[in-house]
Coordinates of C-alpha atoms (C1' of nucleotides) and ligand atoms in Angstrom, one line a residue:
Chain B
M57 CA -30.4 -6.2 -22.0
K58 CA -33.7 -5.4 -23.7
Q59 CA -34.4 -5.8 -27.4
F60 CA -33.4 -2.5 -28.9
T61 CA -36.2 -0.3 -30.0
K62 CA -35.4 2.2 -32.7
H63 CA -36.4 5.3 -30.8
T64 CA -35.0 4.5 -27.5
V65 CA -31.6 3.7 -29.0
K66 CA -31.7 6.8 -31.1
N67 CA -32.0 9.1 -28.1
S68 CA -29.7 7.2 -25.8
L69 CA -27.1 6.8 -28.5
K70 CA -26.8 10.6 -28.8
R71 CA -26.2 10.8 -25.1
I72 CA -23.7 8.0 -25.3
F73 CA -21.6 10.3 -27.5
L74 CA -21.8 12.9 -24.8
Y75 CA -20.8 10.5 -22.0
R76 CA -17.9 9.3 -24.0
A77 CA -16.6 12.8 -24.7
C78 CA -16.6 13.4 -21.0
L79 CA -15.1 10.1 -20.2
T80 CA -12.1 10.6 -22.5
R81 CA -11.6 14.0 -21.0
L82 CA -11.8 12.7 -17.4
K83 CA -9.4 9.9 -18.4
L84 CA -6.9 12.5 -19.5
L85 CA -7.2 14.1 -16.1
G86 CA -6.4 10.8 -14.5
V87 CA -9.9 9.8 -13.3
E88 CA -10.4 6.1 -13.2
K89 CA -13.8 5.6 -11.7
V90 CA -17.1 7.4 -12.2
Y91 CA -20.6 7.3 -10.8
S92 CA -23.8 8.0 -12.6
Y93 CA -23.9 11.3 -10.8
T94 CA -20.4 12.2 -12.0
L95 CA -21.6 11.9 -15.6
S96 CA -24.7 13.7 -14.6
D97 CA -22.7 16.7 -13.3
E98 CA -20.5 16.7 -16.4
T99 CA -23.3 16.4 -19.0
G100 CA -26.4 17.7 -17.3
V101 CA -28.2 14.5 -18.1
T102 CA -29.9 13.2 -15.0
S103 CA -28.2 10.3 -13.2
D104 CA -31.3 8.2 -13.6
Q105 CA -31.1 8.7 -17.3
V106 CA -27.4 7.9 -17.4
R107 CA -28.1 4.5 -15.7
K108 CA -31.1 3.9 -17.9
D109 CA -29.1 4.5 -21.0
F110 CA -26.3 2.2 -19.8
S111 CA -28.9 -0.4 -19.1
E112 CA -30.3 0.1 -22.6
F113 CA -26.9 -0.8 -24.1
G114 CA -26.2 -3.5 -21.6
I115 CA -23.5 -1.5 -19.9
T116 CA -23.2 -2.5 -16.2
G117 CA -21.2 -1.1 -13.3
N118 CA -20.6 -2.1 -9.8
K119 CA -23.3 -1.5 -7.2
R120 CA -21.8 1.0 -4.8
G121 CA -18.5 0.9 -6.8
G122 CA -19.7 2.9 -9.8
Y123 CA -18.1 2.4 -13.3
D124 CA -14.6 1.9 -14.4
V125 CA -13.7 4.6 -16.9
D126 CA -11.6 2.4 -19.2
E127 CA -14.2 -0.2 -19.2
L128 CA -16.9 2.3 -20.0
I129 CA -14.9 3.7 -22.9
D130 CA -14.2 0.2 -24.1
K131 CA -17.8 -0.8 -24.1
M132 CA -18.7 2.4 -26.0
E133 CA -16.1 1.8 -28.6
K134 CA -17.8 -1.6 -29.2
I135 CA -21.2 0.1 -29.5
F136 CA -19.8 2.3 -32.2
H137 CA -18.2 -0.6 -33.9
R138 CA -14.8 0.8 -33.7
N139 CA -13.3 -2.6 -33.6
K140 CA -14.6 -3.7 -36.9
D141 CA -13.1 -3.2 -40.3
H142 CA -14.6 -0.8 -42.8
N143 CA -14.0 1.6 -45.6
L144 CA -14.6 5.3 -45.9
V145 CA -14.9 7.6 -48.9
L146 CA -14.7 11.4 -49.0
I147 CA -16.1 13.0 -52.1
G148 CA -15.1 16.6 -52.7
M149 CA -11.7 17.9 -51.6
G150 CA -12.6 21.6 -51.8
N151 CA -12.7 24.0 -49.0
L152 CA -14.9 21.9 -46.7
G153 CA -13.4 18.6 -47.7
T154 CA -9.9 19.8 -46.9
S155 CA -11.0 21.5 -43.7
L156 CA -12.1 18.3 -42.1
S157 CA -9.1 18.6 -39.9
R158 CA -9.5 15.4 -37.9
L159 CA -10.4 13.3 -40.9
K160 CA -7.2 11.3 -41.0
E161 CA -7.6 10.5 -37.4
I162 CA -11.2 9.4 -38.0
I163 CA -10.3 7.2 -40.9
D164 CA -7.4 5.7 -38.9
R165 CA -9.3 5.2 -35.7
F166 CA -12.8 4.3 -36.8
R167 CA -12.6 2.9 -40.3
V168 CA -16.1 3.0 -41.5
K169 CA -18.0 1.9 -44.5
V170 CA -19.8 5.2 -45.2
A171 CA -19.3 8.1 -47.6
I172 CA -18.9 11.8 -46.8
I173 CA -20.3 14.1 -49.4
A174 CA -18.7 17.5 -49.6
V175 CA -19.3 18.4 -53.2
P176 CA -21.3 21.4 -54.5
E177 CA -25.0 21.3 -54.1
I178 CA -25.5 20.7 -57.8
S179 CA -23.5 17.5 -57.9
A180 CA -24.6 16.0 -54.7
Q181 CA -27.5 13.8 -56.0
E182 CA -25.4 12.5 -58.9
V183 CA -22.6 11.5 -56.6
T184 CA -25.1 9.9 -54.2
D185 CA -26.5 7.8 -57.1
E186 CA -23.0 6.6 -57.9
L187 CA -22.3 5.8 -54.3
I188 CA -25.4 3.7 -53.9
Q189 CA -24.6 1.8 -57.1
S190 CA -21.3 0.8 -55.5
G191 CA -23.0 -0.4 -52.4
I192 CA -22.6 2.4 -49.9
K193 CA -25.3 2.2 -47.1
G194 CA -24.4 5.2 -45.0
I195 CA -23.8 8.8 -46.1
I196 CA -22.9 12.0 -44.3
N197 CA -24.1 14.8 -46.4
F198 CA -22.7 18.3 -46.1
A199 CA -24.4 19.7 -49.2
P200 CA -27.6 21.6 -48.3
V201 CA -29.9 19.4 -50.3
L202 CA -32.3 16.6 -49.4
L203 CA -30.8 13.5 -51.1
K204 CA -33.1 10.9 -52.6
T205 CA -31.9 7.4 -51.6
P206 CA -33.4 3.9 -51.2
A207 CA -35.0 3.2 -47.9
D208 CA -32.1 1.1 -46.7
V209 CA -29.5 3.8 -47.0
I210 CA -28.9 6.0 -43.9
V211 CA -28.4 9.6 -44.6
N212 CA -27.1 12.0 -42.0
N213 CA -27.3 15.7 -43.0
V214 CA -25.1 18.3 -41.5
N215 CA -26.5 21.7 -42.4
L216 CA -25.0 24.8 -41.0
C217 CA -27.9 27.0 -41.9
D218 CA -30.3 24.8 -40.0
E219 CA -28.1 24.6 -37.0
L220 CA -27.8 28.4 -37.1
E221 CA -31.5 28.9 -37.3
S222 CA -32.2 26.5 -34.5
V223 CA -30.0 28.6 -32.3
I224 CA -31.7 31.8 -33.5
Y225 CA -35.1 30.3 -32.8
Y226 CA -34.2 29.3 -29.2
V227 CA -32.4 32.5 -28.4
H228 CA -35.4 34.5 -29.6
N229 CA -38.1 32.4 -27.9
Q230 CA -35.9 32.6 -24.8
M231 CA -37.1 29.4 -23.3
K232 CA -36.4 29.9 -19.6
S233 CA -33.4 28.1 -18.2
E234 CA -34.1 24.7 -16.7
G235 CA -30.6 23.5 -16.5
T236 CA -29.0 21.1 -19.0
K237 CA -31.8 19.1 -20.3
N238 CA -32.4 18.9 -24.0
L239 CA -29.5 17.2 -25.6
D240 CA -31.2 16.4 -28.8
L241 CA -30.3 19.1 -31.2
L242 CA -29.5 21.7 -28.7
Y243 CA -28.4 21.7 -25.1
R244 CA -27.8 24.2 -22.4
G245 CA -24.7 24.4 -20.3
T246 CA -24.8 24.2 -16.5
K247 CA -21.8 25.0 -14.5
Y248 CA -19.8 28.1 -15.1
Chain V
M119 CA -52.3 28.0 -31.7
K120 CA -51.3 26.2 -28.6
Q121 CA -48.8 27.4 -26.0
F122 CA -45.5 26.1 -27.2
T123 CA -44.1 23.3 -25.2
K124 CA -40.4 22.9 -25.3
H125 CA -40.3 19.4 -26.6
T126 CA -43.0 19.6 -29.1
V127 CA -41.4 22.7 -30.6
K128 CA -38.0 21.1 -30.7
N129 CA -39.0 18.2 -32.7
S130 CA -41.4 19.9 -35.0
L131 CA -38.9 22.8 -35.6
K132 CA -36.4 20.3 -37.0
R133 CA -39.1 19.1 -39.4
I134 CA -39.9 22.6 -40.4
F135 CA -36.4 23.0 -41.7
L136 CA -37.0 20.0 -43.8
Y137 CA -40.3 21.2 -45.2
R138 CA -38.7 24.5 -46.0
A139 CA -35.9 22.8 -47.9
C140 CA -38.4 21.0 -50.0
L141 CA -40.6 24.0 -50.5
T142 CA -37.8 26.2 -51.8
R143 CA -36.9 23.4 -54.2
L144 CA -40.5 22.9 -55.3
K145 CA -40.8 26.7 -55.8
L146 CA -37.8 26.6 -58.1
L147 CA -39.6 23.9 -60.1
G148 CA -42.6 26.2 -60.4
V149 CA -44.8 24.5 -57.9
E150 CA -47.2 27.0 -56.3
K151 CA -49.5 24.8 -54.2
V152 CA -48.8 21.8 -52.0
Y153 CA -50.8 19.4 -49.9
S154 CA -49.8 17.8 -46.6
Y155 CA -49.2 14.6 -48.6
T156 CA -47.0 16.4 -51.1
L157 CA -44.7 17.3 -48.3
S158 CA -45.1 13.8 -46.9
D159 CA -44.0 12.3 -50.2
E160 CA -41.0 14.6 -50.4
T161 CA -39.8 14.3 -46.8
G162 CA -41.1 10.9 -45.6
V163 CA -42.8 12.6 -42.7
T164 CA -46.4 11.4 -42.4
S165 CA -49.0 13.8 -43.7
D166 CA -50.6 13.8 -40.3
Q167 CA -47.4 14.9 -38.8
V168 CA -47.0 17.6 -41.3
R169 CA -50.4 19.1 -40.5
K170 CA -49.8 18.6 -36.8
D171 CA -46.5 20.5 -37.1
F172 CA -48.1 23.3 -39.0
S173 CA -50.9 23.5 -36.4
E174 CA -48.2 23.7 -33.7
F175 CA -46.7 26.8 -35.4
G176 CA -50.0 28.3 -36.2
I177 CA -49.6 27.7 -39.9
T178 CA -52.9 27.2 -41.6
G179 CA -53.9 26.2 -45.1
N180 CA -57.1 25.9 -47.1
K181 CA -59.4 23.0 -46.5
R182 CA -59.5 21.1 -49.8
G183 CA -57.2 23.7 -51.3
G184 CA -53.9 22.8 -49.6
Y185 CA -51.2 25.3 -48.9
D186 CA -49.7 28.1 -50.9
V187 CA -46.0 27.6 -51.3
D188 CA -45.0 31.3 -51.1
E189 CA -47.2 31.7 -48.1
L190 CA -45.7 28.7 -46.4
I191 CA -42.1 29.8 -47.0
D192 CA -43.0 33.3 -45.8
K193 CA -44.5 31.9 -42.5
M194 CA -41.4 29.8 -42.0
E195 CA -39.1 32.7 -42.5
K196 CA -41.0 34.4 -39.7
I197 CA -40.6 31.4 -37.5
F198 CA -36.9 31.6 -38.0
H199 CA -36.9 35.3 -37.3
R200 CA -35.4 36.1 -40.6
N201 CA -37.1 39.4 -40.6
K202 CA -35.5 40.7 -37.5
D203 CA -32.1 42.4 -37.1
H204 CA -29.2 40.8 -35.4
N205 CA -25.4 40.4 -35.3
L206 CA -23.2 37.4 -36.0
V207 CA -19.6 36.6 -34.9
L208 CA -17.4 34.0 -36.4
I209 CA -14.3 33.2 -34.3
G210 CA -11.5 31.3 -36.1
M211 CA -10.8 31.9 -39.7
G212 CA -8.7 28.8 -40.3
N213 CA -9.6 25.9 -42.5
L214 CA -13.1 25.4 -41.2
G215 CA -13.9 29.0 -40.8
T216 CA -12.9 29.9 -44.3
S217 CA -14.7 26.8 -45.7
L218 CA -18.1 27.9 -44.5
S219 CA -18.8 28.8 -48.1
R220 CA -22.3 30.1 -47.6
L221 CA -21.4 32.2 -44.6
K222 CA -21.7 35.5 -46.4
E223 CA -25.1 34.6 -47.6
I224 CA -26.1 33.5 -44.2
I225 CA -24.9 36.8 -42.6
D226 CA -26.6 38.8 -45.3
R227 CA -29.8 37.0 -45.3
F228 CA -30.4 36.0 -41.7
R229 CA -28.4 38.4 -39.5
V230 CA -28.3 36.7 -36.3
K231 CA -27.1 37.4 -32.8
V232 CA -25.1 34.3 -32.2
A233 CA -21.5 33.2 -32.4
I234 CA -19.9 30.5 -34.4
I235 CA -16.8 28.9 -32.8
A236 CA -14.3 27.4 -35.2
V237 CA -11.1 27.7 -33.2
P238 CA -8.9 24.8 -32.1
E239 CA -10.2 22.6 -29.3
I240 CA -7.8 24.1 -26.8
S241 CA -9.0 27.7 -27.2
A242 CA -12.7 26.9 -27.4
Q243 CA -13.6 27.4 -23.8
E244 CA -11.6 30.5 -23.4
V245 CA -13.3 32.0 -26.5
T246 CA -16.7 31.0 -25.1
D247 CA -16.0 32.7 -21.8
E248 CA -15.2 35.9 -23.6
L249 CA -18.3 35.7 -25.8
I250 CA -20.5 35.2 -22.8
Q251 CA -18.9 38.2 -21.1
S252 CA -20.0 40.2 -24.1
G253 CA -23.5 39.1 -24.0
I254 CA -23.8 36.3 -26.6
K255 CA -26.7 34.0 -25.9
G256 CA -26.4 31.5 -28.7
I257 CA -23.3 29.5 -29.9
I258 CA -22.7 27.1 -32.7
N259 CA -19.7 25.1 -31.7
F260 CA -17.6 23.2 -34.2
A261 CA -14.8 22.4 -31.8
P262 CA -15.1 18.8 -30.5
V263 CA -15.5 19.8 -26.8
L264 CA -18.3 20.2 -24.4
L265 CA -18.5 23.9 -23.6
K266 CA -19.4 25.1 -20.1
T267 CA -21.9 27.9 -20.2
P268 CA -24.5 29.4 -18.0
A269 CA -27.9 27.9 -18.3
D270 CA -29.4 30.7 -20.4
V271 CA -26.9 30.3 -23.2
I272 CA -27.9 28.0 -26.1
V273 CA -25.1 25.8 -27.5
N274 CA -25.5 23.8 -30.6
N275 CA -22.6 21.4 -31.3
V276 CA -21.7 20.2 -34.7
N277 CA -19.4 17.3 -34.3
L278 CA -18.4 15.3 -37.4
C279 CA -17.1 12.4 -35.4
D280 CA -20.5 11.9 -33.7
E281 CA -22.3 12.3 -37.0
L282 CA -20.1 9.7 -38.5
E283 CA -20.5 7.3 -35.7
S284 CA -24.2 7.6 -35.7
V285 CA -24.2 6.5 -39.3
I286 CA -21.9 3.6 -38.6
Y287 CA -24.1 2.5 -35.8
Y288 CA -27.2 2.5 -37.9
V289 CA -25.6 0.9 -40.9
H290 CA -24.3 -1.9 -38.6
N291 CA -27.5 -2.5 -36.7
Q292 CA -29.3 -2.5 -40.0
M293 CA -32.6 -1.4 -38.8
K294 CA -34.9 -2.7 -41.4
S295 CA -36.3 -0.2 -43.8
E296 CA -39.5 1.3 -42.8
G297 CA -39.5 4.3 -45.2
T298 CA -38.4 7.7 -44.2
K299 CA -39.2 8.0 -40.6
N300 CA -36.6 9.2 -38.2
L301 CA -35.7 12.7 -39.0
D302 CA -34.2 13.5 -35.7
L303 CA -30.6 12.9 -36.2
L304 CA -30.7 10.6 -39.1
Y305 CA -33.2 10.0 -41.8
R306 CA -33.8 7.5 -44.6
G307 CA -34.6 8.3 -48.1
T308 CA -37.7 7.2 -49.9
K309 CA -38.1 7.6 -53.5
Y310 CA -35.4 6.6 -56.0
Chain W
dT15 C1' -78.0 25.4 -55.0
dG16 C1' -77.2 20.6 -53.7
dT17 C1' -74.3 16.5 -53.5
dG18 C1' -70.1 14.2 -53.5
dT19 C1' -65.3 14.5 -52.8
dT20 C1' -61.0 16.1 -51.1
dT21 C1' -58.3 18.0 -47.7
dT22 C1' -57.5 20.4 -43.4
dG23 C1' -57.2 20.6 -38.4
dT24 C1' -57.5 18.6 -34.0
dG25 C1' -59.2 15.9 -29.9
dA26 C1' -58.5 11.0 -28.5
dA27 C1' -55.8 6.9 -28.5
dT28 C1' -51.6 5.0 -28.9
dT29 C1' -46.9 4.7 -28.7
dG30 C1' -42.4 6.1 -27.0
dT31 C1' -39.3 8.4 -23.4
dT32 C1' -38.1 10.0 -19.0
dT33 C1' -38.5 10.2 -14.2
dC34 C1' -39.6 8.0 -9.9
dA35 C1' -39.2 4.8 -6.3
dC36 C1' -37.2 1.2 -4.4
dA37 C1' -35.2 -3.6 -4.1
dT38 C1' -30.7 -5.3 -4.6
dT39 C1' -25.9 -5.4 -4.1
dA40 C1' -21.2 -3.9 -2.9
dT41 C1' -18.3 -1.7 0.2
dA42 C1' -16.7 0.5 4.5
dT43 C1' -16.6 0.5 9.4
dC44 C1' -16.9 -1.2 13.9
Chain O
dG180 C1' -19.2 -10.8 10.5
dA181 C1' -23.0 -7.5 11.5
dT182 C1' -24.7 -3.1 10.3
dA183 C1' -24.9 1.2 7.9
dT184 C1' -24.4 3.4 3.8
dA185 C1' -23.9 4.4 -1.0
dA186 C1' -24.6 3.1 -5.4
dT187 C1' -26.7 0.4 -9.3
dG188 C1' -30.5 -1.4 -12.1
dT189 C1' -35.1 -1.7 -13.4
dG190 C1' -40.3 -2.1 -13.2
dA191 C1' -44.0 1.3 -12.7
dA192 C1' -45.8 5.9 -13.2
dA193 C1' -45.7 10.2 -15.4
dC194 C1' -45.0 12.7 -19.2
dA195 C1' -44.3 13.7 -24.3
dA196 C1' -44.8 12.8 -29.2
dT197 C1' -47.0 10.5 -32.9
dT198 C1' -50.7 8.4 -35.2
dC199 C1' -55.6 7.7 -35.7
dA200 C1' -60.1 9.0 -36.8
dC201 C1' -63.3 12.0 -38.0
dA202 C1' -65.8 16.6 -38.1
dA203 C1' -65.6 20.7 -40.6
dA204 C1' -64.6 23.3 -44.5
dA205 C1' -63.8 24.2 -49.4
dC206 C1' -64.2 23.1 -53.9
dA207 C1' -66.2 20.7 -58.3
dC208 C1' -69.7 19.9 -61.0
dA209 C1' -74.3 19.1 -62.2
Ligands
LIG441 N1 -23.4 21.8 -44.3 C1 -22.4 22.6 -43.9 O1 -22.3 22.9 -42.7 C2 -21.5 23.2 -44.9 C3 -20.5 24.0 -44.6 C4 -19.7 24.4 -45.7 C5 -20.0 23.9 -46.9 N2 -21.0 23.1 -47.1 C6 -21.3 22.5 -48.4 O2 -20.4 21.5 -48.7 C7 -20.1 21.4 -50.0 C8 -18.7 21.7 -50.3 O3 -18.3 23.0 -49.9 P1 -16.8 23.5 -50.3 O4 -16.7 24.9 -49.8 O5 -15.8 22.5 -49.9 O6 -16.9 23.6 -51.9 P2 -15.7 23.6 -53.0 O7 -16.3 24.1 -54.2 O8 -14.6 24.3 -52.3 O9 -15.3 22.1 -53.2 C9 -16.1 21.2 -53.9 C10 -15.2 20.1 -54.4 O10 -16.0 19.0 -54.9 C11 -15.3 18.6 -56.1 N3 -16.4 18.1 -57.0 C12 -17.3 18.7 -57.7 N4 -18.1 17.9 -58.4 C13 -17.7 16.6 -58.1 C14 -18.1 15.3 -58.4 N5 -19.1 15.1 -59.2 N6 -17.4 14.3 -57.9 C15 -16.3 14.5 -57.1 N7 -15.9 15.7 -56.7 C16 -16.6 16.7 -57.2 C17 -14.7 19.9 -56.7 O11 -13.6 19.5 -57.5 C18 -14.2 20.5 -55.4 O12 -12.9 20.1 -55.0 C19 -21.1 22.5 -50.7 O13 -22.2 21.8 -51.1 C20 -21.3 23.4 -49.6 O14 -22.6 24.1 -49.7 C21 -21.8 22.7 -46.2
LIG442 N1 -17.1 19.7 -35.9 C1 -16.7 19.5 -37.1 O1 -17.5 18.9 -38.0 C2 -15.4 20.0 -37.5 C3 -14.9 19.8 -38.7 C4 -13.7 20.3 -39.0 C5 -13.0 21.0 -37.9 N2 -13.6 21.1 -36.7 C6 -13.0 21.8 -35.6 O2 -13.2 23.2 -35.9 C7 -12.1 23.9 -35.3 C8 -11.4 24.7 -36.4 O3 -10.8 23.8 -37.4 P1 -9.9 24.3 -38.5 O4 -9.5 23.2 -39.3 O5 -10.5 25.5 -39.1 O6 -8.6 24.8 -37.6 P2 -7.5 25.9 -38.0 O7 -6.3 25.6 -37.1 O8 -7.3 25.8 -39.5 O9 -8.1 27.3 -37.7 C9 -8.2 27.7 -36.4 C10 -8.3 29.3 -36.5 O10 -8.6 29.8 -35.2 C11 -7.8 30.9 -34.9 N3 -7.7 31.0 -33.4 C12 -7.0 30.3 -32.6 N4 -7.1 30.7 -31.3 C13 -8.0 31.7 -31.3 C14 -8.6 32.6 -30.4 N5 -8.3 32.4 -29.1 N6 -9.4 33.6 -30.8 C15 -9.7 33.7 -32.1 N7 -9.2 32.9 -33.1 C16 -8.3 31.9 -32.7 C17 -6.5 30.6 -35.6 O11 -5.7 31.7 -35.8 C18 -6.9 29.9 -36.9 O12 -7.2 30.8 -37.9 C19 -11.2 22.8 -34.6 O13 -11.6 22.8 -33.3 C20 -11.6 21.6 -35.3 O14 -11.4 20.4 -34.5 C21 -14.8 20.6 -36.5

DNA sequence: TGTGTTTTGTGAATTGTTTCACATTATATC
DNA sequence: GATATAATGTGAAACAATTCACAAAACACA
């Protein structure tokens, strides 16, 4: 396993989410073993890329035998630090805060040490400042503002307007279909 | 202005969102003119990158004079096709659907031709199939499932679990502070 | 009007990511 | 067990994105 480079990990990490989503679905369907091309078919990521990503995270399979679904899921859980103990804070139990329907599940299953900000725009920075005082190092921000934080704090913004406008942009500049390729912000489906 | 390449546009487009967020804030504060380094300070993107991005989208400023805030915002509106007429559909007026607090504003201001899916996981594919039958080419999907769509349909997934786990990952693998750099999925703050 | 300074805009160099190509290994079959 | 086959895993090549470096333009001020 190579030394992680920030960029490589960032891209492959996002794909790992995708692989896992497929794997849990496949597991429910009773599938026990997958090949790189299985995941390729399901996600649209090339099988080369699947293997390269696995290699990146030190995930190995069996030559000729493919990968064991349970084992893969397990290794991914470890990547996401599901097995460690953390704390989570949700600030703002308004419409959005209460709508996070799977939150309890998330808290129970993943137990993280980050904060979710779902307060009105105007209070977001103030709340952030308090959180940082109390040692929070990771924030998911639903308020449509750019939070000021020290450099060691990770902020992940979820902004519906931006998501929407991305889609508009792509729909309008109808970039011709090339199969499922760009999984970064957007992706295109394949099979139908 | 160069011919758009898919990748270049994708990355720079995301940064354009960021610039615009800053610009509208700066405008409120009465700022009328910005330089590439102003936006760099505000967003953490290098000033080189800011200019390169602008160049990519055919946005030009004044040598020595910087950029006019109003003009920049206006050009960005055009990039996002705010000035065109469209239709928008929201499917699922449950907790999440009703929590999209700025939705009316979005519909009024942006008028798009995409669908927002906020129905339970189990119904998401079925709803998607119907939407595609009726000609929808862009979807924002809040259900935590990978939708199957034809290759010419743009899908943008918003998945809280994934966002959360990204943050956990980065907090854990405490990638040492290098200022605000990665704006892709995550970004780090600068000033405090 | 000329000179110095600041800032843009963009090719070139560098750095990062994906794809290719193939050696390696596991399994199935005879 | 020998052979054919199917899959992984990974350097090397190709491609894409970012950073560098600097020419060109605009402005300030004498
Ligand atoms: N990014 C997105 O996709 C998206 C979607 C919907 C809403 N939003 C944003 O999420 C935020 C919340 O939206 P909402 O509809 O739930 O709003 P809301 O007004 O229904 O709820 C806000 C809640 O925050 C609480 N609050 C206010 N100030 C607080 C403080 N200083 N500390 C703790 N709690 C505080 C309020 O009591 C309230 O319960 C808003 O900023 C909204 O713009 C974002
Ligand atoms: N991705 C995220 O960040 C995030 C956050 C919260 C919730 N969610 C997801 O968003 C979805 C909605 O969450 P929610 O809390 O609002 O759920 P909800 O149960 O409160 O609301 C679902 C709504 O969809 C409607 N619906 C069901 N089937 C439909 C159909 N075939 N056509 C039209 N409408 C239909 C229901 O009547 C209901 O009003 C879920 O899939 C949930 O997992 C995602």
